[in-house]
Amino acid sequence: RKHLSTQRDSLFEGIRNGDRASLARGITLVESTRRDHQKQARKLVSECIKLDRPRSLRIGLTGTPGVGKSTFIEKFGMMLINMGHRVSVLAVDPSSSRSGGSILGDKTRMQDLSVADGAYVRPSPNSGSLGGVARNTLDSIILTEAAGYDICLVETVGVGQSETMVADMVDMFILLLQPGSGDELQGVKRGIMELADLIIINKADGALEIPAKLTRTEITNALHLMIPRRKSWNPKVVRASAVTGFNLERVWSTIETYFKKLGESGEWDGLRAEQQEKWMWREVTNLLLSRLNRDPETRFFAKSLESDVVSGQLPPGVAAEQIVDQVSVVASEAAAH
Ligand code: GDP
């Protein structure tokens, strides 16, 4: 036990001093599903949050596979580093829990950025549920901030559920599209578009230059029909090329303006406060569920209720209440141990 706490203290010191290996170990702890690790992780994150670092820019970035996310992050990240920023890249990968494979953040991507001094690129976690991964990401963000990273990019694949979660933990949400993706404006894509503060039409180079202009117009028109998410900002559409570097400075100046406006209006403060509260309640739900699930008697009890519900003998709401009533039983047993 003593050994463990000494280890944790040195981990905290390491992170505080910006040591990348310590940061990596800290995030591994945060991502672990082992209960003792989770306990240590909570302590570590609590210490890190107390450091009260200057507020970093938390930026979410999404787009379907192939749109150029990693190419963009590599190029844009290097530009930011050369400007003197310290950039961390985290990934929320909805594919990893199902297929075991990972679309995001693998080490061969972002070759320059992942070895650059001013950057920390985290390969995406490959276990745990989507909720778990996203939940841990907020803690991981806090650790990277404690390590002195002032810009945190959170990357995710544009396939649905994970976007909403990422949008709930970042200050700004960026959607990458490619020329000719005007038809993506329906369904899920539309939902994601509504979350975006900035839409980048990537690959605006070579033969795609003209189509990129058309797509920009289409997207801009579509945005006019949507209700803006922020009071102090209307979403912007910018063409860019991750390959040639076209407009990357424009992207950055747009991001800077965004944060200036949100800061001045007080909306940024409000956003952070709201998110913190939301994540607390999300975590309450998660913890309650996992406690109930861990308790063998509750599980057994729930199974029998479940069959009554399935056969139509018991209303679902009544069964749910009976299961939730087990919480006090589980809690008092936990206290006794
Ligand atoms: P991701 O799956 O979203 O991470 O996409 P990648 O970054 O792996 O890029 C997918 C493909 O698009 C690669 O072949 C890239 O070289 C190419 N690509 C990415 N950005 C650009 C760009 O700005 N212009 C052009 N022409 N190709 C690009």
PDB file of N, CA and C in Angstrom, residues 35-94:
ATOM      1  N   ARG A  35     -10.620  -1.888 -10.203  1.00  0.00           N
ATOM      2  CA  ARG A  35     -11.119  -0.968  -9.180  1.00  0.00           C
ATOM      3  C   ARG A  35     -10.007  -0.261  -8.423  1.00  0.00           C
ATOM      4  N   ASP A  36      -8.917  -0.987  -8.136  1.00  0.00           N
ATOM      5  CA  ASP A  36      -7.824  -0.319  -7.409  1.00  0.00           C
ATOM      6  C   ASP A  36      -7.196   0.766  -8.279  1.00  0.00           C
ATOM      7  N   HIS A  37      -7.109   0.499  -9.572  1.00  0.00           N
ATOM      8  CA  HIS A  37      -6.589   1.520 -10.491  1.00  0.00           C
ATOM      9  C   HIS A  37      -7.508   2.737 -10.536  1.00  0.00           C
ATOM     10  N   GLN A  38      -8.801   2.448 -10.570  1.00  0.00           N
ATOM     11  CA  GLN A  38      -9.770   3.551 -10.642  1.00  0.00           C
ATOM     12  C   GLN A  38      -9.662   4.444  -9.418  1.00  0.00           C
ATOM     13  N   LYS A  39      -9.429   3.800  -8.295  1.00  0.00           N
ATOM     14  CA  LYS A  39      -9.289   4.552  -7.047  1.00  0.00           C
ATOM     15  C   LYS A  39      -8.057   5.459  -7.116  1.00  0.00           C
ATOM     16  N   GLN A  40      -6.955   4.871  -7.557  1.00  0.00           N
ATOM     17  CA  GLN A  40      -5.729   5.666  -7.701  1.00  0.00           C
ATOM     18  C   GLN A  40      -5.915   6.784  -8.714  1.00  0.00           C
ATOM     19  N   ALA A  41      -6.632   6.447  -9.806  1.00  0.00           N
ATOM     20  CA  ALA A  41      -6.847   7.433 -10.862  1.00  0.00           C
ATOM     21  C   ALA A  41      -7.642   8.624 -10.333  1.00  0.00           C
ATOM     22  N   ARG A  42      -8.651   8.349  -9.541  1.00  0.00           N
ATOM     23  CA  ARG A  42      -9.465   9.447  -9.000  1.00  0.00           C
ATOM     24  C   ARG A  42      -8.616  10.386  -8.153  1.00  0.00           C
ATOM     25  N   LYS A  43      -7.746   9.791  -7.350  1.00  0.00           N
ATOM     26  CA  LYS A  43      -6.885  10.591  -6.491  1.00  0.00           C
ATOM     27  C   LYS A  43      -5.959  11.462  -7.349  1.00  0.00           C
ATOM     28  N   LEU A  44      -5.388  10.819  -8.360  1.00  0.00           N
ATOM     29  CA  LEU A  44      -4.459  11.515  -9.257  1.00  0.00           C
ATOM     30  C   LEU A  44      -5.143  12.685  -9.962  1.00  0.00           C
ATOM     31  N   VAL A  45      -6.337  12.413 -10.502  1.00  0.00           N
ATOM     32  CA  VAL A  45      -7.070  13.455 -11.227  1.00  0.00           C
ATOM     33  C   VAL A  45      -7.442  14.597 -10.279  1.00  0.00           C
ATOM     34  N   SER A  46      -7.798  14.252  -9.044  1.00  0.00           N
ATOM     35  CA  SER A  46      -8.130  15.296  -8.058  1.00  0.00           C
ATOM     36  C   SER A  46      -6.935  16.186  -7.799  1.00  0.00           C
ATOM     37  N   GLU A  47      -5.761  15.577  -7.688  1.00  0.00           N
ATOM     38  CA  GLU A  47      -4.551  16.370  -7.460  1.00  0.00           C
ATOM     39  C   GLU A  47      -4.255  17.268  -8.658  1.00  0.00           C
ATOM     40  N   CYS A  48      -4.428  16.686  -9.832  1.00  0.00           N
ATOM     41  CA  CYS A  48      -4.111  17.434 -11.055  1.00  0.00           C
ATOM     42  C   CYS A  48      -5.037  18.633 -11.242  1.00  0.00           C
ATOM     43  N   ILE A  49      -6.309  18.448 -10.922  1.00  0.00           N
ATOM     44  CA  ILE A  49      -7.272  19.519 -11.139  1.00  0.00           C
ATOM     45  C   ILE A  49      -6.972  20.689 -10.197  1.00  0.00           C
ATOM     46  N   LYS A  50      -6.393  20.362  -9.046  1.00  0.00           N
ATOM     47  CA  LYS A  50      -6.072  21.406  -8.062  1.00  0.00           C
ATOM     48  C   LYS A  50      -4.917  22.296  -8.501  1.00  0.00           C
ATOM     49  N   LEU A  51      -4.146  21.828  -9.477  1.00  0.00           N
ATOM     50  CA  LEU A  51      -3.013  22.637  -9.942  1.00  0.00           C
ATOM     51  C   LEU A  51      -3.485  23.961 -10.541  1.00  0.00           C
ATOM     52  N   ASP A  52      -4.755  23.964 -10.965  1.00  0.00           N
ATOM     53  CA  ASP A  52      -5.348  25.210 -11.439  1.00  0.00           C
ATOM     54  C   ASP A  52      -4.521  25.852 -12.559  1.00  0.00           C
ATOM     55  N   ARG A  53      -4.238  25.060 -13.554  1.00  0.00           N
ATOM     56  CA  ARG A  53      -3.490  25.542 -14.728  1.00  0.00           C
ATOM     57  C   ARG A  53      -4.330  26.545 -15.521  1.00  0.00           C
ATOM     58  N   PRO A  54      -3.678  27.400 -16.323  1.00  0.00           N
ATOM     59  CA  PRO A  54      -4.467  28.274 -17.190  1.00  0.00           C
ATOM     60  C   PRO A  54      -5.375  27.411 -18.075  1.00  0.00           C
ATOM     61  N   ARG A  55      -6.555  27.898 -18.320  1.00  0.00           N
ATOM     62  CA  ARG A  55      -7.528  27.111 -19.059  1.00  0.00           C
ATOM     63  C   ARG A  55      -7.022  26.771 -20.470  1.00  0.00           C
ATOM     64  N   SER A  56      -7.084  25.487 -20.788  1.00  0.00           N
ATOM     65  CA  SER A  56      -6.625  25.072 -22.123  1.00  0.00           C
ATOM     66  C   SER A  56      -7.781  25.143 -23.114  1.00  0.00           C
ATOM     67  N   LEU A  57      -7.456  25.062 -24.377  1.00  0.00           N
ATOM     68  CA  LEU A  57      -8.495  25.000 -25.397  1.00  0.00           C
ATOM     69  C   LEU A  57      -8.807  23.535 -25.662  1.00  0.00           C
ATOM     70  N   ARG A  58     -10.007  23.121 -25.327  1.00  0.00           N
ATOM     71  CA  ARG A  58     -10.421  21.735 -25.582  1.00  0.00           C
ATOM     72  C   ARG A  58     -11.218  21.714 -26.874  1.00  0.00           C
ATOM     73  N   ILE A  59     -10.650  21.037 -27.871  1.00  0.00           N
ATOM     74  CA  ILE A  59     -11.250  21.069 -29.203  1.00  0.00           C
ATOM     75  C   ILE A  59     -11.553  19.659 -29.698  1.00  0.00           C
ATOM     76  N   GLY A  60     -12.791  19.394 -30.005  1.00  0.00           N
ATOM     77  CA  GLY A  60     -13.193  18.097 -30.559  1.00  0.00           C
ATOM     78  C   GLY A  60     -13.105  18.149 -32.075  1.00  0.00           C
ATOM     79  N   LEU A  61     -12.733  17.039 -32.668  1.00  0.00           N
ATOM     80  CA  LEU A  61     -12.592  16.990 -34.119  1.00  0.00           C
ATOM     81  C   LEU A  61     -13.177  15.677 -34.630  1.00  0.00           C
ATOM     82  N   THR A  62     -14.115  15.795 -35.564  1.00  0.00           N
ATOM     83  CA  THR A  62     -14.724  14.566 -36.055  1.00  0.00           C
ATOM     84  C   THR A  62     -14.832  14.553 -37.579  1.00  0.00           C
ATOM     85  N   GLY A  63     -15.107  13.406 -38.123  1.00  0.00           N
ATOM     86  CA  GLY A  63     -15.237  13.257 -39.577  1.00  0.00           C
ATOM     87  C   GLY A  63     -15.165  11.780 -39.916  1.00  0.00           C
ATOM     88  N   THR A  64     -15.793  11.399 -41.015  1.00  0.00           N
ATOM     89  CA  THR A  64     -15.802   9.982 -41.383  1.00  0.00           C
ATOM     90  C   THR A  64     -14.390   9.522 -41.760  1.00  0.00           C
ATOM     91  N   PRO A  65     -14.114   8.215 -41.634  1.00  0.00           N
ATOM     92  CA  PRO A  65     -12.795   7.708 -41.996  1.00  0.00           C
ATOM     93  C   PRO A  65     -12.444   8.100 -43.443  1.00  0.00           C
ATOM     94  N   GLY A  66     -11.226   8.563 -43.631  1.00  0.00           N
ATOM     95  CA  GLY A  66     -10.795   8.917 -44.979  1.00  0.00           C
ATOM     96  C   GLY A  66     -10.931  10.401 -45.299  1.00  0.00           C
ATOM     97  N   VAL A  67     -11.593  11.151 -44.439  1.00  0.00           N
ATOM     98  CA  VAL A  67     -11.800  12.567 -44.705  1.00  0.00           C
ATOM     99  C   VAL A  67     -10.505  13.374 -44.492  1.00  0.00           C
ATOM    100  N   GLY A  68      -9.571  12.778 -43.753  1.00  0.00           N
ATOM    101  CA  GLY A  68      -8.269  13.422 -43.566  1.00  0.00           C
ATOM    102  C   GLY A  68      -7.991  13.903 -42.156  1.00  0.00           C
ATOM    103  N   LYS A  69      -8.628  13.302 -41.170  1.00  0.00           N
ATOM    104  CA  LYS A  69      -8.432  13.741 -39.786  1.00  0.00           C
ATOM    105  C   LYS A  69      -6.987  13.647 -39.337  1.00  0.00           C
ATOM    106  N   SER A  70      -6.373  12.494 -39.555  1.00  0.00           N
ATOM    107  CA  SER A  70      -5.012  12.352 -39.031  1.00  0.00           C
ATOM    108  C   SER A  70      -4.033  13.227 -39.805  1.00  0.00           C
ATOM    109  N   THR A  71      -4.232  13.325 -41.108  1.00  0.00           N
ATOM    110  CA  THR A  71      -3.370  14.201 -41.911  1.00  0.00           C
ATOM    111  C   THR A  71      -3.511  15.645 -41.413  1.00  0.00           C
ATOM    112  N   PHE A  72      -4.750  16.035 -41.159  1.00  0.00           N
ATOM    113  CA  PHE A  72      -5.022  17.389 -40.694  1.00  0.00           C
ATOM    114  C   PHE A  72      -4.397  17.640 -39.319  1.00  0.00           C
ATOM    115  N   ILE A  73      -4.617  16.719 -38.399  1.00  0.00           N
ATOM    116  CA  ILE A  73      -4.095  16.910 -37.038  1.00  0.00           C
ATOM    117  C   ILE A  73      -2.566  16.969 -37.060  1.00  0.00           C
ATOM    118  N   GLU A  74      -1.967  16.108 -37.868  1.00  0.00           N
ATOM    119  CA  GLU A  74      -0.507  16.114 -38.012  1.00  0.00           C
ATOM    120  C   GLU A  74      -0.012  17.505 -38.443  1.00  0.00           C
ATOM    121  N   LYS A  75      -0.581  17.990 -39.527  1.00  0.00           N
ATOM    122  CA  LYS A  75      -0.116  19.247 -40.113  1.00  0.00           C
ATOM    123  C   LYS A  75      -0.459  20.453 -39.226  1.00  0.00           C
ATOM    124  N   PHE A  76      -1.692  20.473 -38.769  1.00  0.00           N
ATOM    125  CA  PHE A  76      -2.178  21.575 -37.949  1.00  0.00           C
ATOM    126  C   PHE A  76      -1.475  21.574 -36.587  1.00  0.00           C
ATOM    127  N   GLY A  77      -1.321  20.376 -36.035  1.00  0.00           N
ATOM    128  CA  GLY A  77      -0.635  20.235 -34.745  1.00  0.00           C
ATOM    129  C   GLY A  77       0.800  20.739 -34.826  1.00  0.00           C
ATOM    130  N   MET A  78       1.502  20.379 -35.910  1.00  0.00           N
ATOM    131  CA  MET A  78       2.889  20.836 -36.080  1.00  0.00           C
ATOM    132  C   MET A  78       2.940  22.358 -36.184  1.00  0.00           C
ATOM    133  N   MET A  79       1.961  22.926 -36.881  1.00  0.00           N
ATOM    134  CA  MET A  79       1.913  24.379 -37.006  1.00  0.00           C
ATOM    135  C   MET A  79       1.748  25.028 -35.622  1.00  0.00           C
ATOM    136  N   LEU A  80       0.871  24.473 -34.813  1.00  0.00           N
ATOM    137  CA  LEU A  80       0.635  25.030 -33.475  1.00  0.00           C
ATOM    138  C   LEU A  80       1.880  24.921 -32.599  1.00  0.00           C
ATOM    139  N   ILE A  81       2.548  23.789 -32.710  1.00  0.00           N
ATOM    140  CA  ILE A  81       3.767  23.588 -31.930  1.00  0.00           C
ATOM    141  C   ILE A  81       4.831  24.600 -32.324  1.00  0.00           C
ATOM    142  N   ASN A  82       4.941  24.819 -33.629  1.00  0.00           N
ATOM    143  CA  ASN A  82       5.926  25.800 -34.095  1.00  0.00           C
ATOM    144  C   ASN A  82       5.580  27.219 -33.646  1.00  0.00           C
ATOM    145  N   MET A  83       4.302  27.425 -33.314  1.00  0.00           N
ATOM    146  CA  MET A  83       3.906  28.719 -32.775  1.00  0.00           C
ATOM    147  C   MET A  83       4.155  28.795 -31.270  1.00  0.00           C
ATOM    148  N   GLY A  84       4.613  27.683 -30.685  1.00  0.00           N
ATOM    149  CA  GLY A  84       4.937  27.676 -29.260  1.00  0.00           C
ATOM    150  C   GLY A  84       3.895  27.025 -28.369  1.00  0.00           C
ATOM    151  N   HIS A  85       2.868  26.451 -28.980  1.00  0.00           N
ATOM    152  CA  HIS A  85       1.854  25.769 -28.166  1.00  0.00           C
ATOM    153  C   HIS A  85       2.308  24.359 -27.827  1.00  0.00           C
ATOM    154  N   ARG A  86       1.660  23.815 -26.817  1.00  0.00           N
ATOM    155  CA  ARG A  86       1.856  22.397 -26.503  1.00  0.00           C
ATOM    156  C   ARG A  86       0.528  21.689 -26.747  1.00  0.00           C
ATOM    157  N   VAL A  87       0.580  20.665 -27.590  1.00  0.00           N
ATOM    158  CA  VAL A  87      -0.653  20.069 -28.110  1.00  0.00           C
ATOM    159  C   VAL A  87      -0.785  18.603 -27.691  1.00  0.00           C
ATOM    160  N   SER A  88      -1.933  18.261 -27.135  1.00  0.00           N
ATOM    161  CA  SER A  88      -2.180  16.841 -26.873  1.00  0.00           C
ATOM    162  C   SER A  88      -3.303  16.353 -27.783  1.00  0.00           C
ATOM    163  N   VAL A  89      -3.200  15.099 -28.173  1.00  0.00           N
ATOM    164  CA  VAL A  89      -4.205  14.502 -29.053  1.00  0.00           C
ATOM    165  C   VAL A  89      -4.740  13.236 -28.395  1.00  0.00           C
ATOM    166  N   LEU A  90      -6.025  13.242 -28.091  1.00  0.00           N
ATOM    167  CA  LEU A  90      -6.667  12.063 -27.513  1.00  0.00           C
ATOM    168  C   LEU A  90      -7.705  11.557 -28.512  1.00  0.00           C
ATOM    169  N   ALA A  91      -8.075  10.301 -28.380  1.00  0.00           N
ATOM    170  CA  ALA A  91      -9.043   9.756 -29.330  1.00  0.00           C
ATOM    171  C   ALA A  91     -10.162   9.033 -28.611  1.00  0.00           C
ATOM    172  N   VAL A  92     -11.370   9.259 -29.058  1.00  0.00           N
ATOM    173  CA  VAL A  92     -12.505   8.469 -28.600  1.00  0.00           C
ATOM    174  C   VAL A  92     -12.922   7.624 -29.786  1.00  0.00           C
ATOM    175  N   ASP A  93     -12.760   6.331 -29.639  1.00  0.00           N
ATOM    176  CA  ASP A  93     -12.913   5.443 -30.773  1.00  0.00           C
ATOM    177  C   ASP A  93     -14.036   4.442 -30.544  1.00  0.00           C
ATOM    178  N   PRO A  94     -15.182   4.657 -31.182  1.00  0.00           N
ATOM    179  CA  PRO A  94     -16.324   3.782 -30.942  1.00  0.00           C
ATOM    180  C   PRO A  94     -16.118   2.385 -31.526  1.00  0.00           C
TER     181      PRO A  94
END
